[in-house]
Amino acid sequence: MEDTKFILSIDGGGFRGIIPAIILNEIEKRVNNEIKKEHQDVDIRCADLFDVLSGTSTGSILALGLSIAENNRPKFDAEYLVNFYKQHGADVFPDYSAIMFVDKLLSKTDKLLADYAKIDATTVETNIRSITNKGTTIVNNEVKRASKLVRFFTISKKKQNETENTTTNETDASTKNQVDNEPKNKTEDVPNIKPVDNPADATLSEANKQKEREYFNKVVMYIKGYSNAYNPWKPKYLPDEFEDLLQQSFGKTMLKDTVNNVKVIIPAYNITSDKITFFTNLYDEHKDYLMKDVIRASAAAPTYFPAKQINKDYFIDGGVFSNNPTVMAYLEAKKKFPKAKFVVVSLGTGYYKEPLEGYKNSGVVQWLRPLIDLLFDSGLDSNDTTMKLLAELDGTSYYRIQLNLTKDDDDLDDVSAKQIARLTKFASDAMNNPAYKFDEIINLLVDKCKKLNIFPTKNKK
């Protein structure tokens, strides 16, 4: 009989993915601490503990982030992924409120213009429009307001500089007058020498132009994001920053390149063929797909991000049909390992159950938002109930950690420091709640390491 296989499943939930990230970080810490009592210098990661990892949307970041290899070991630990959410949440979900727009625009200006120029409002507007195909793509009220903001702060900065330089200018003018009034000796005129072109000047000029282009590209991207955030016909966020982060972390790594040959299962919905999709390295169909593309597809939440194109097909967030991928991960694992026993750890991102009785006499408009929430939340509960029944039938050990949030904590894109603190507390409370049997999960994982001699060291290559 085969060894027991461990399955990790992680729900979707936007920035609330930091909750399972914190829990997984604690799992790694506690397992390492237990094993270090007998084996020093171990460095056990989640990919050493789980044989199958599945995640939807934000869960796909964690599942593949824990599975990517570097020098035959997991590239990232769970602590890295916790910090990824903390450090880059605002890059993926920017705050496009009017006040934050001004603040971020100015911060970019200070950073990107420090080395070279004082660019007036006319140049700003001209360059913005040239970069965006003469302005045809962003000529709207938001852009006009943005141009006014740039003009206002540029003029203010000029006035400040003029005030600071008043004394210097007066001194320079006095000196100039003295020189002008001195008698000139025509016989000692300086010869008219034609200046020689300096190649270094051209290089410097080109470097400044490149900096200017980079600056305006940044400004335009932010203006477009600001515009999209208040445009009901566009996704709320541009994917550029998110895709850049995925490129930096995952590069050209494919699904087939997982560390320890762990199996991964990532849901997404194909809107080109109108079919559910599970990106996986269990079969050949998707094994050459890039991890960064799979994550971007699984996390393309409608209204938040545009669909992701892979080859000729477009994909959206797997949460539209499987925000909790536990059941599918379990069934695929049973098919792959038909004689194995299983331990299933399913981590939610928390959800808020709004009281619905108040809508008993409501119509279409009132029901629209709560109905959407209900469809997503009932899917989470349905998968949990189904998994419980399957576990009872098969003798599988099943652990589900899911949190009930307040209405204020349910946003997918709240990346504020206050929200991070709240979600961190939710994760801590869950691990200390006896109902979730967190200590039992740790004991099972420690026993696995001891039984299978899983004692990787930090310097293992």
CSV table of C-alpha atoms in Angstrom, one decimal:
chain,number,residue,atom,x,y,z
A,1,MET,CA,0.0,0.0,0.0
A,2,GLU,CA,1.2,3.5,-0.9
A,3,ASP,CA,2.2,6.0,1.8
A,4,THR,CA,-0.3,8.5,3.0
A,5,LYS,CA,-0.6,11.5,0.6
A,6,PHE,CA,-1.1,15.0,1.9
A,7,ILE,CA,-3.2,17.5,0.0
A,8,LEU,CA,-3.2,21.3,0.5
A,9,SER,CA,-6.1,23.3,-0.9
A,10,ILE,CA,-6.3,27.1,-0.7
A,11,ASP,CA,-9.4,29.2,-1.5
A,12,GLY,CA,-9.6,32.4,-3.5
A,13,GLY,CA,-10.1,35.7,-1.8
A,14,GLY,CA,-8.0,38.5,-3.1
A,15,PHE,CA,-5.7,40.2,-0.6
A,16,ARG,CA,-7.3,38.0,2.1
A,17,GLY,CA,-4.9,35.3,0.8
A,18,ILE,CA,-2.6,36.7,3.5
A,19,ILE,CA,-4.6,34.6,6.0
A,20,PRO,CA,-3.6,31.2,4.6
A,21,ALA,CA,-0.1,32.5,4.0
A,22,ILE,CA,0.3,33.3,7.7
A,23,ILE,CA,-1.1,29.9,8.6
A,24,LEU,CA,1.3,28.1,6.2
A,25,ASN,CA,4.2,30.1,7.6
A,26,GLU,CA,3.3,28.9,11.1
A,27,ILE,CA,3.0,25.3,9.9
A,28,GLU,CA,6.6,25.5,8.5
A,29,LYS,CA,7.9,27.1,11.7
A,30,ARG,CA,6.3,24.6,14.0
A,31,VAL,CA,7.3,21.5,12.0
A,32,ASN,CA,10.9,22.8,11.8
A,33,ASN,CA,11.0,23.5,15.5
A,34,GLU,CA,9.8,20.0,16.3
A,35,ILE,CA,12.3,18.3,13.9
A,36,LYS,CA,15.2,20.5,15.1
A,37,LYS,CA,14.9,18.7,18.5
A,38,GLU,CA,16.5,15.7,16.8
A,39,HIS,CA,18.0,17.1,13.5
A,40,GLN,CA,19.8,20.5,13.5
A,41,ASP,CA,19.8,22.9,10.5
A,42,VAL,CA,16.7,21.5,8.8
A,43,ASP,CA,14.8,23.7,6.4
A,44,ILE,CA,11.5,22.0,5.8
A,45,ARG,CA,9.1,23.8,3.4
A,46,CYS,CA,5.4,23.2,2.5
A,47,ALA,CA,6.5,21.4,-0.7
A,48,ASP,CA,8.3,18.8,1.5
A,49,LEU,CA,5.1,18.3,3.5
A,50,PHE,CA,2.4,18.2,0.8
A,51,ASP,CA,2.2,16.0,-2.2
A,52,VAL,CA,-0.6,17.9,-4.0
A,53,LEU,CA,-1.2,21.7,-3.9
A,54,SER,CA,-4.3,23.4,-5.2
A,55,GLY,CA,-5.3,27.0,-5.1
A,56,THR,CA,-7.8,29.3,-6.7
A,57,SER,CA,-7.1,32.9,-7.6
A,58,THR,CA,-5.0,34.3,-4.7
A,59,GLY,CA,-4.6,30.7,-3.7
A,60,SER,CA,-2.8,29.9,-6.9
A,61,ILE,CA,-0.1,32.4,-5.9
A,62,LEU,CA,0.5,30.4,-2.7
A,63,ALA,CA,0.2,27.0,-4.3
A,64,LEU,CA,2.6,27.7,-7.1
A,65,GLY,CA,4.8,30.0,-5.0
A,66,LEU,CA,5.4,27.1,-2.6
A,67,SER,CA,6.0,24.7,-5.5
A,68,ILE,CA,8.5,26.6,-7.7
A,69,ALA,CA,12.0,25.1,-7.6
A,70,GLU,CA,15.4,26.7,-7.4
A,71,ASN,CA,18.5,24.5,-7.1
A,72,ASN,CA,16.3,21.5,-6.5
A,73,ARG,CA,14.7,23.1,-3.4
A,74,PRO,CA,11.6,25.3,-3.0
A,75,LYS,CA,12.5,28.8,-4.1
A,76,PHE,CA,10.2,30.5,-1.5
A,77,ASP,CA,9.1,29.7,2.0
A,78,ALA,CA,5.8,30.7,3.4
A,79,GLU,CA,7.3,33.7,5.2
A,80,TYR,CA,8.4,35.1,1.9
A,81,LEU,CA,4.8,34.9,0.6
A,82,VAL,CA,3.5,36.6,3.7
A,83,ASN,CA,5.8,39.5,3.0
A,84,PHE,CA,4.9,39.4,-0.7
A,85,TYR,CA,1.3,40.3,0.3
A,86,LYS,CA,2.4,43.0,2.7
A,87,GLN,CA,4.9,44.6,0.4
A,88,HIS,CA,3.1,44.3,-2.9
A,89,GLY,CA,-0.6,44.4,-2.0
A,90,ALA,CA,-0.7,48.1,-2.9
A,91,ASP,CA,1.0,47.4,-6.3
A,92,VAL,CA,-1.6,44.8,-7.2
A,93,PHE,CA,-4.5,46.7,-5.8
A,94,PRO,CA,-3.6,50.4,-6.0
A,95,ASP,CA,-5.7,53.0,-4.1
A,96,TYR,CA,-7.2,55.3,-6.8
A,97,SER,CA,-9.0,57.6,-4.5
A,98,ALA,CA,-8.5,61.3,-5.4
A,99,ILE,CA,-6.3,62.1,-2.4
A,100,MET,CA,-4.1,59.0,-3.0
A,101,PHE,CA,-3.9,59.8,-6.7
A,102,VAL,CA,-2.3,63.1,-5.9
A,103,ASP,CA,0.0,61.6,-3.3
A,104,LYS,CA,1.2,58.8,-5.5
A,105,LEU,CA,1.6,61.0,-8.6
A,106,LEU,CA,3.8,63.4,-6.6
A,107,SER,CA,5.8,60.5,-5.1
A,108,LYS,CA,6.5,59.2,-8.5
A,109,THR,CA,7.5,62.7,-9.7
A,110,ASP,CA,10.0,63.2,-6.8
A,111,LYS,CA,11.6,59.8,-7.4
A,112,LEU,CA,11.7,59.9,-11.2
A,113,LEU,CA,12.6,63.5,-11.7
A,114,ALA,CA,15.2,64.0,-9.0
A,115,ASP,CA,18.2,63.5,-11.4
A,116,TYR,CA,17.2,65.7,-14.2
A,117,ALA,CA,14.6,68.2,-15.0
A,118,LYS,CA,12.0,70.7,-14.1
A,119,ILE,CA,9.3,69.9,-16.6
A,120,ASP,CA,6.5,72.4,-17.0
A,121,ALA,CA,2.8,71.5,-17.4
A,122,THR,CA,2.8,72.0,-21.2
A,123,THR,CA,5.6,69.4,-21.6
A,124,VAL,CA,3.7,67.0,-19.2
A,125,GLU,CA,0.5,67.2,-21.2
A,126,THR,CA,2.3,67.0,-24.6
A,127,ASN,CA,4.3,63.9,-23.6
A,128,ILE,CA,1.3,62.2,-22.0
A,129,ARG,CA,-0.6,62.6,-25.2
A,130,SER,CA,2.2,61.5,-27.4
A,131,ILE,CA,2.8,58.4,-25.4
A,132,THR,CA,-0.9,57.5,-25.5
A,133,ASN,CA,-1.3,57.9,-29.2
A,134,LYS,CA,-2.0,61.6,-29.2
A,135,GLY,CA,-4.3,61.2,-26.2
A,136,THR,CA,-7.1,59.3,-28.0
A,137,THR,CA,-7.0,56.5,-25.4
A,138,ILE,CA,-7.3,58.6,-22.3
A,139,VAL,CA,-9.0,61.8,-23.3
A,140,ASN,CA,-11.7,62.0,-20.6
A,141,ASN,CA,-12.5,64.0,-17.5
A,142,GLU,CA,-10.1,62.0,-15.3
A,143,VAL,CA,-7.2,62.9,-17.5
A,144,LYS,CA,-8.2,66.6,-17.6
A,145,ARG,CA,-8.3,66.6,-13.9
A,146,ALA,CA,-4.9,64.8,-13.7
A,147,SER,CA,-3.4,67.4,-16.0
A,148,LYS,CA,-4.7,70.2,-13.8
A,149,LEU,CA,-3.1,68.5,-10.8
A,150,VAL,CA,0.2,68.2,-12.6
A,151,ARG,CA,0.0,71.9,-13.7
A,152,PHE,CA,-0.9,73.0,-10.2
A,153,PHE,CA,1.9,71.2,-8.4
A,154,THR,CA,4.5,72.0,-11.1
A,155,ILE,CA,3.7,75.7,-10.9
A,156,SER,CA,3.7,75.6,-7.1
A,157,LYS,CA,7.2,74.0,-7.3
A,158,LYS,CA,8.4,76.7,-9.7
A,159,LYS,CA,7.2,79.4,-7.4
A,160,GLN,CA,8.9,77.8,-4.5
A,161,ASN,CA,12.2,77.6,-6.4
A,162,GLU,CA,11.8,81.2,-7.6
A,163,THR,CA,11.4,82.4,-4.0
A,164,GLU,CA,14.4,80.4,-2.8
A,165,ASN,CA,16.6,81.8,-5.6
A,166,THR,CA,15.5,85.5,-5.3
A,167,THR,CA,18.7,86.5,-3.4
A,168,THR,CA,20.9,84.6,-5.7
A,169,ASN,CA,19.3,86.1,-8.8
A,170,GLU,CA,19.6,89.6,-7.4
A,171,THR,CA,23.3,89.1,-6.8
A,172,ASP,CA,23.8,87.7,-10.2
A,173,ALA,CA,22.0,90.7,-11.8
A,174,SER,CA,24.2,93.2,-9.9
A,175,THR,CA,27.3,91.4,-11.0
A,176,LYS,CA,26.1,91.3,-14.6
A,177,ASN,CA,25.5,95.1,-14.5
A,178,GLN,CA,29.0,95.8,-13.2
A,179,VAL,CA,30.5,93.7,-16.0
A,180,ASP,CA,28.3,95.3,-18.7
A,181,ASN,CA,29.3,98.8,-17.6
A,182,GLU,CA,33.1,98.1,-17.8
A,183,PRO,CA,34.8,99.5,-20.9
A,184,LYS,CA,35.5,97.0,-23.5
A,185,ASN,CA,38.9,96.6,-25.2
A,186,LYS,CA,38.1,95.8,-28.8
A,187,THR,CA,41.6,94.7,-29.6
A,188,GLU,CA,41.3,92.0,-27.0
A,189,ASP,CA,38.0,90.6,-28.1
A,190,VAL,CA,37.8,86.9,-27.7
A,191,PRO,CA,38.0,85.1,-31.0
A,192,ASN,CA,34.8,83.6,-32.3
A,193,ILE,CA,35.6,79.9,-31.9
A,194,LYS,CA,33.0,77.4,-33.2
A,195,PRO,CA,32.2,74.9,-30.4
A,196,VAL,CA,33.1,71.3,-31.0
A,197,ASP,CA,30.3,68.7,-30.5
A,198,ASN,CA,30.8,66.6,-27.5
A,199,PRO,CA,29.6,63.0,-27.8
A,200,ALA,CA,29.1,62.9,-24.1
A,201,ASP,CA,26.5,65.6,-24.4
A,202,ALA,CA,24.5,63.5,-26.8
A,203,THR,CA,24.8,60.5,-24.5
A,204,LEU,CA,23.6,62.6,-21.6
A,205,SER,CA,20.8,64.0,-23.6
A,206,GLU,CA,19.6,60.6,-24.7
A,207,ALA,CA,19.8,59.3,-21.1
A,208,ASN,CA,17.6,62.2,-20.0
A,209,LYS,CA,15.2,61.5,-22.8
A,210,GLN,CA,15.0,57.9,-21.6
A,211,LYS,CA,14.4,59.0,-18.0
A,212,GLU,CA,11.7,61.3,-19.3
A,213,ARG,CA,10.0,58.5,-21.3
A,214,GLU,CA,10.1,56.2,-18.3
A,215,TYR,CA,8.6,58.9,-16.1
A,216,PHE,CA,5.8,59.6,-18.4
A,217,ASN,CA,5.1,56.0,-19.0
A,218,LYS,CA,4.7,55.6,-15.2
A,219,VAL,CA,2.5,58.7,-15.0
A,220,VAL,CA,0.3,57.5,-17.9
A,221,MET,CA,-0.1,54.1,-16.4
A,222,TYR,CA,-1.2,55.5,-13.1
A,223,ILE,CA,-3.6,58.0,-14.8
A,224,LYS,CA,-5.1,55.1,-16.9
A,225,GLY,CA,-5.5,53.1,-13.7
A,226,TYR,CA,-7.2,56.1,-12.0
A,227,SER,CA,-9.5,56.4,-15.0
A,228,ASN,CA,-10.4,52.7,-15.0
A,229,ALA,CA,-11.2,52.7,-11.3
A,230,TYR,CA,-14.1,55.1,-11.9
A,231,ASN,CA,-15.1,53.7,-15.3
A,232,PRO,CA,-17.9,51.1,-15.0
A,233,TRP,CA,-17.0,49.9,-18.5
A,234,LYS,CA,-13.5,48.9,-17.5
A,235,PRO,CA,-11.9,46.4,-15.0
A,236,LYS,CA,-11.1,48.2,-11.8
A,237,TYR,CA,-7.4,47.5,-12.0
A,238,LEU,CA,-4.7,47.4,-14.7
A,239,PRO,CA,-2.7,44.1,-14.6
A,240,ASP,CA,0.7,45.6,-15.4
A,241,GLU,CA,2.1,45.8,-11.9
A,242,PHE,CA,0.7,42.4,-11.0
A,243,GLU,CA,2.2,40.8,-14.1
A,244,ASP,CA,5.6,42.5,-13.5
A,245,LEU,CA,5.6,41.0,-10.0
A,246,LEU,CA,4.8,37.5,-11.4
A,247,GLN,CA,7.6,37.9,-13.9
A,248,GLN,CA,10.1,38.7,-11.2
A,249,SER,CA,9.1,35.8,-9.0
A,250,PHE,CA,8.2,33.0,-11.5
A,251,GLY,CA,10.0,34.0,-14.7
A,252,LYS,CA,9.8,31.2,-17.3
A,253,THR,CA,9.1,28.4,-14.9
A,254,MET,CA,6.5,25.9,-16.2
A,255,LEU,CA,4.0,23.8,-14.4
A,256,LYS,CA,6.1,20.7,-15.1
A,257,ASP,CA,9.0,22.2,-13.2
A,258,THR,CA,7.6,21.9,-9.6
A,259,VAL,CA,10.0,21.0,-6.8
A,260,ASN,CA,9.9,17.5,-5.5
A,261,ASN,CA,7.6,16.7,-8.4
A,262,VAL,CA,4.6,17.9,-6.3
A,263,LYS,CA,1.3,17.9,-8.2
A,264,VAL,CA,-0.5,21.2,-8.7
A,265,ILE,CA,-4.1,21.9,-9.6
A,266,ILE,CA,-5.2,25.5,-10.5
A,267,PRO,CA,-8.8,26.3,-11.5
A,268,ALA,CA,-9.7,28.9,-14.1
A,269,TYR,CA,-12.6,29.5,-16.5
A,270,ASN,CA,-12.1,29.5,-20.2
A,271,ILE,CA,-14.4,32.2,-21.6
A,272,THR,CA,-13.4,31.4,-25.2
A,273,SER,CA,-14.6,27.8,-25.2
A,274,ASP,CA,-17.0,28.4,-22.2
A,275,LYS,CA,-15.4,25.5,-20.2
A,276,ILE,CA,-14.0,25.0,-16.7
A,277,THR,CA,-10.3,24.5,-16.7
A,278,PHE,CA,-7.9,22.9,-14.2
A,279,PHE,CA,-4.3,23.8,-15.0
A,280,THR,CA,-2.3,20.9,-13.7
A,281,ASN,CA,0.9,18.9,-14.2
A,282,LEU,CA,-0.9,15.7,-13.7
A,283,TYR,CA,-1.4,15.4,-17.4
A,284,ASP,CA,0.5,16.6,-20.5
A,285,GLU,CA,-2.0,19.2,-21.7
A,286,HIS,CA,-0.9,22.1,-19.5
A,287,LYS,CA,2.6,21.0,-18.3
A,288,ASP,CA,4.4,23.5,-20.5
A,289,TYR,CA,2.3,26.4,-19.4
A,290,LEU,CA,4.1,29.2,-17.5
A,291,MET,CA,3.3,29.4,-13.9
A,292,LYS,CA,3.0,33.2,-14.1
A,293,ASP,CA,0.4,32.9,-16.8
A,294,VAL,CA,-1.6,30.3,-14.9
A,295,ILE,CA,-1.7,32.5,-11.8
A,296,ARG,CA,-2.7,35.5,-13.8
A,297,ALA,CA,-5.5,33.5,-15.4
A,298,SER,CA,-6.8,32.0,-12.2
A,299,ALA,CA,-6.7,35.4,-10.5
A,300,ALA,CA,-8.4,37.4,-13.3
A,301,ALA,CA,-11.5,38.2,-11.2
A,302,PRO,CA,-14.2,39.8,-13.3
A,303,THR,CA,-14.6,43.5,-12.7
A,304,TYR,CA,-11.2,43.6,-11.0
A,305,PHE,CA,-8.8,42.5,-13.7
A,306,PRO,CA,-9.2,41.9,-17.4
A,307,ALA,CA,-9.2,38.3,-18.7
A,308,LYS,CA,-5.8,36.6,-19.3
A,309,GLN,CA,-5.0,35.4,-22.8
A,310,ILE,CA,-3.0,32.1,-23.0
A,311,ASN,CA,-2.4,31.0,-26.6
A,312,LYS,CA,-5.7,31.7,-28.4
A,313,ASP,CA,-8.0,31.4,-25.3
A,314,TYR,CA,-9.0,33.9,-22.6
A,315,PHE,CA,-9.4,32.9,-19.0
A,316,ILE,CA,-11.0,34.4,-15.9
A,317,ASP,CA,-10.9,33.7,-12.2
A,318,GLY,CA,-11.4,30.1,-11.2
A,319,GLY,CA,-13.5,31.4,-8.3
A,320,VAL,CA,-16.5,31.8,-10.6
A,321,PHE,CA,-17.0,28.0,-10.3
A,322,SER,CA,-14.6,26.7,-7.7
A,323,ASN,CA,-13.4,29.3,-5.2
A,324,ASN,CA,-12.8,26.3,-2.9
A,325,PRO,CA,-10.9,23.7,-5.0
A,326,THR,CA,-10.6,21.0,-2.3
A,327,VAL,CA,-13.0,18.5,-3.8
A,328,MET,CA,-11.5,18.5,-7.3
A,329,ALA,CA,-8.0,18.4,-5.9
A,330,TYR,CA,-9.0,15.4,-3.7
A,331,LEU,CA,-10.7,13.5,-6.6
A,332,GLU,CA,-7.7,14.1,-8.9
A,333,ALA,CA,-5.3,12.9,-6.2
A,334,LYS,CA,-7.4,9.7,-5.7
A,335,LYS,CA,-7.2,9.0,-9.4
A,336,LYS,CA,-3.5,9.6,-9.5
A,337,PHE,CA,-2.8,7.6,-6.3
A,338,PRO,CA,-5.7,5.0,-6.1
A,339,LYS,CA,-4.2,3.0,-3.3
A,340,ALA,CA,-3.2,5.8,-1.0
A,341,LYS,CA,-4.7,7.2,2.2
A,342,PHE,CA,-5.1,10.9,2.3
A,343,VAL,CA,-4.8,13.8,4.7
A,344,VAL,CA,-6.5,17.0,3.4
A,345,VAL,CA,-5.8,20.4,4.7
A,346,SER,CA,-8.1,23.1,3.3
A,347,LEU,CA,-7.5,26.8,4.0
A,348,GLY,CA,-10.1,29.5,3.5
A,349,THR,CA,-9.6,33.2,3.2
A,350,GLY,CA,-12.5,34.1,5.4
A,351,TYR,CA,-16.0,35.3,4.4
A,352,TYR,CA,-18.8,37.4,5.6
A,353,LYS,CA,-22.3,36.0,5.8
A,354,GLU,CA,-24.7,38.8,5.4
A,355,PRO,CA,-28.1,38.3,7.1
A,356,LEU,CA,-30.6,37.8,4.3
A,357,GLU,CA,-34.0,37.9,5.9
A,358,GLY,CA,-34.1,41.7,5.4
A,359,TYR,CA,-34.3,41.0,1.6
A,360,LYS,CA,-37.4,38.8,1.9
A,361,ASN,CA,-39.6,41.3,0.0
A,362,SER,CA,-36.8,42.9,-2.2
A,363,GLY,CA,-36.6,43.1,-5.9
A,364,VAL,CA,-33.9,42.8,-8.6
A,365,VAL,CA,-31.9,45.9,-7.6
A,366,GLN,CA,-31.8,45.2,-3.9
A,367,TRP,CA,-30.9,41.5,-4.4
A,368,LEU,CA,-28.1,42.1,-7.0
A,369,ARG,CA,-25.1,42.5,-4.6
A,370,PRO,CA,-26.2,40.0,-1.9
A,371,LEU,CA,-27.1,37.4,-4.5
A,372,ILE,CA,-23.7,37.5,-6.0
A,373,ASP,CA,-22.1,37.1,-2.5
A,374,LEU,CA,-24.5,34.3,-1.7
A,375,LEU,CA,-23.6,32.4,-4.9
A,376,PHE,CA,-19.9,32.6,-4.1
A,377,ASP,CA,-20.3,31.8,-0.4
A,378,SER,CA,-22.7,28.9,-0.9
A,379,GLY,CA,-20.1,27.4,-3.3
A,380,LEU,CA,-17.6,27.5,-0.5
A,381,ASP,CA,-20.0,25.8,1.9
A,382,SER,CA,-21.1,23.2,-0.7
A,383,ASN,CA,-17.5,22.1,-1.4
A,384,ASP,CA,-16.9,21.8,2.3
A,385,THR,CA,-20.0,19.7,2.9
A,386,THR,CA,-19.1,17.4,-0.1
A,387,MET,CA,-15.6,17.0,1.1
A,388,LYS,CA,-16.8,16.0,4.6
A,389,LEU,CA,-19.0,13.3,3.1
A,390,LEU,CA,-16.2,12.0,0.9
A,391,ALA,CA,-13.8,11.9,3.9
A,392,GLU,CA,-16.3,9.9,6.0
A,393,LEU,CA,-16.8,7.4,3.2
A,394,ASP,CA,-13.0,7.0,2.4
A,395,GLY,CA,-11.6,7.3,5.9
A,396,THR,CA,-9.7,10.5,4.9
A,397,SER,CA,-8.5,12.9,7.5
A,398,TYR,CA,-10.0,16.3,6.6
A,399,TYR,CA,-9.2,19.6,8.1
A,400,ARG,CA,-10.9,22.8,7.1
A,401,ILE,CA,-9.9,26.2,8.5
A,402,GLN,CA,-12.4,28.9,7.4
A,403,LEU,CA,-13.1,32.2,9.2
A,404,ASN,CA,-16.2,34.2,9.6
A,405,LEU,CA,-15.4,37.8,9.0
A,406,THR,CA,-17.1,41.1,9.7
A,407,LYS,CA,-18.6,43.2,6.9
A,408,ASP,CA,-15.7,45.6,7.2
A,409,ASP,CA,-13.1,42.8,6.7
A,410,ASP,CA,-14.6,41.2,3.6
A,411,ASP,CA,-13.2,43.4,0.9
A,412,LEU,CA,-11.0,41.6,-1.7
A,413,ASP,CA,-8.8,44.6,-2.3
A,414,ASP,CA,-8.3,46.3,1.1
A,415,VAL,CA,-4.5,46.4,1.5
A,416,SER,CA,-4.4,49.0,4.3
A,417,ALA,CA,-2.1,48.5,7.3
A,418,LYS,CA,-5.2,48.3,9.5
A,419,GLN,CA,-6.6,45.5,7.3
A,420,ILE,CA,-3.3,43.6,7.5
A,421,ALA,CA,-3.4,43.8,11.3
A,422,ARG,CA,-7.0,42.6,11.4
A,423,LEU,CA,-6.4,39.7,9.0
A,424,THR,CA,-3.2,38.7,10.9
A,425,LYS,CA,-5.3,38.5,14.1
A,426,PHE,CA,-7.9,36.4,12.4
A,427,ALA,CA,-5.2,33.9,11.3
A,428,SER,CA,-3.8,33.8,14.8
A,429,ASP,CA,-7.1,33.3,16.4
A,430,ALA,CA,-7.9,30.4,14.0
A,431,MET,CA,-4.7,28.6,14.8
A,432,ASN,CA,-5.4,28.9,18.5
A,433,ASN,CA,-9.0,27.8,18.1
A,434,PRO,CA,-9.3,24.1,19.2
A,435,ALA,CA,-12.1,23.5,16.8
A,436,TYR,CA,-9.7,23.7,13.9
A,437,LYS,CA,-7.3,21.1,15.4
A,438,PHE,CA,-4.3,23.0,14.3
A,439,ASP,CA,-2.0,21.1,16.7
A,440,GLU,CA,-3.3,17.8,15.2
A,441,ILE,CA,-2.3,19.0,11.7
A,442,ILE,CA,1.2,19.8,12.9
A,443,ASN,CA,1.6,16.4,14.6
A,444,LEU,CA,0.6,14.6,11.4
A,445,LEU,CA,3.1,16.6,9.3
A,446,VAL,CA,5.9,16.0,11.9
A,447,ASP,CA,5.2,12.2,11.9
A,448,LYS,CA,5.4,12.2,8.1
A,449,CYS,CA,8.8,13.8,8.1
A,450,LYS,CA,10.1,11.3,10.7
A,451,LYS,CA,8.6,8.3,8.9
A,452,LEU,CA,9.9,9.3,5.5
A,453,ASN,CA,13.2,10.8,6.7
A,454,ILE,CA,12.4,14.3,5.3
A,455,PHE,CA,15.2,16.3,6.8
A,456,PRO,CA,16.4,18.8,4.1
A,457,THR,CA,19.1,21.2,5.2
A,458,LYS,CA,19.4,24.9,4.4
A,459,ASN,CA,22.6,24.3,2.4
A,460,LYS,CA,21.2,21.5,0.3
A,461,LYS,CA,21.5,22.2,-3.4
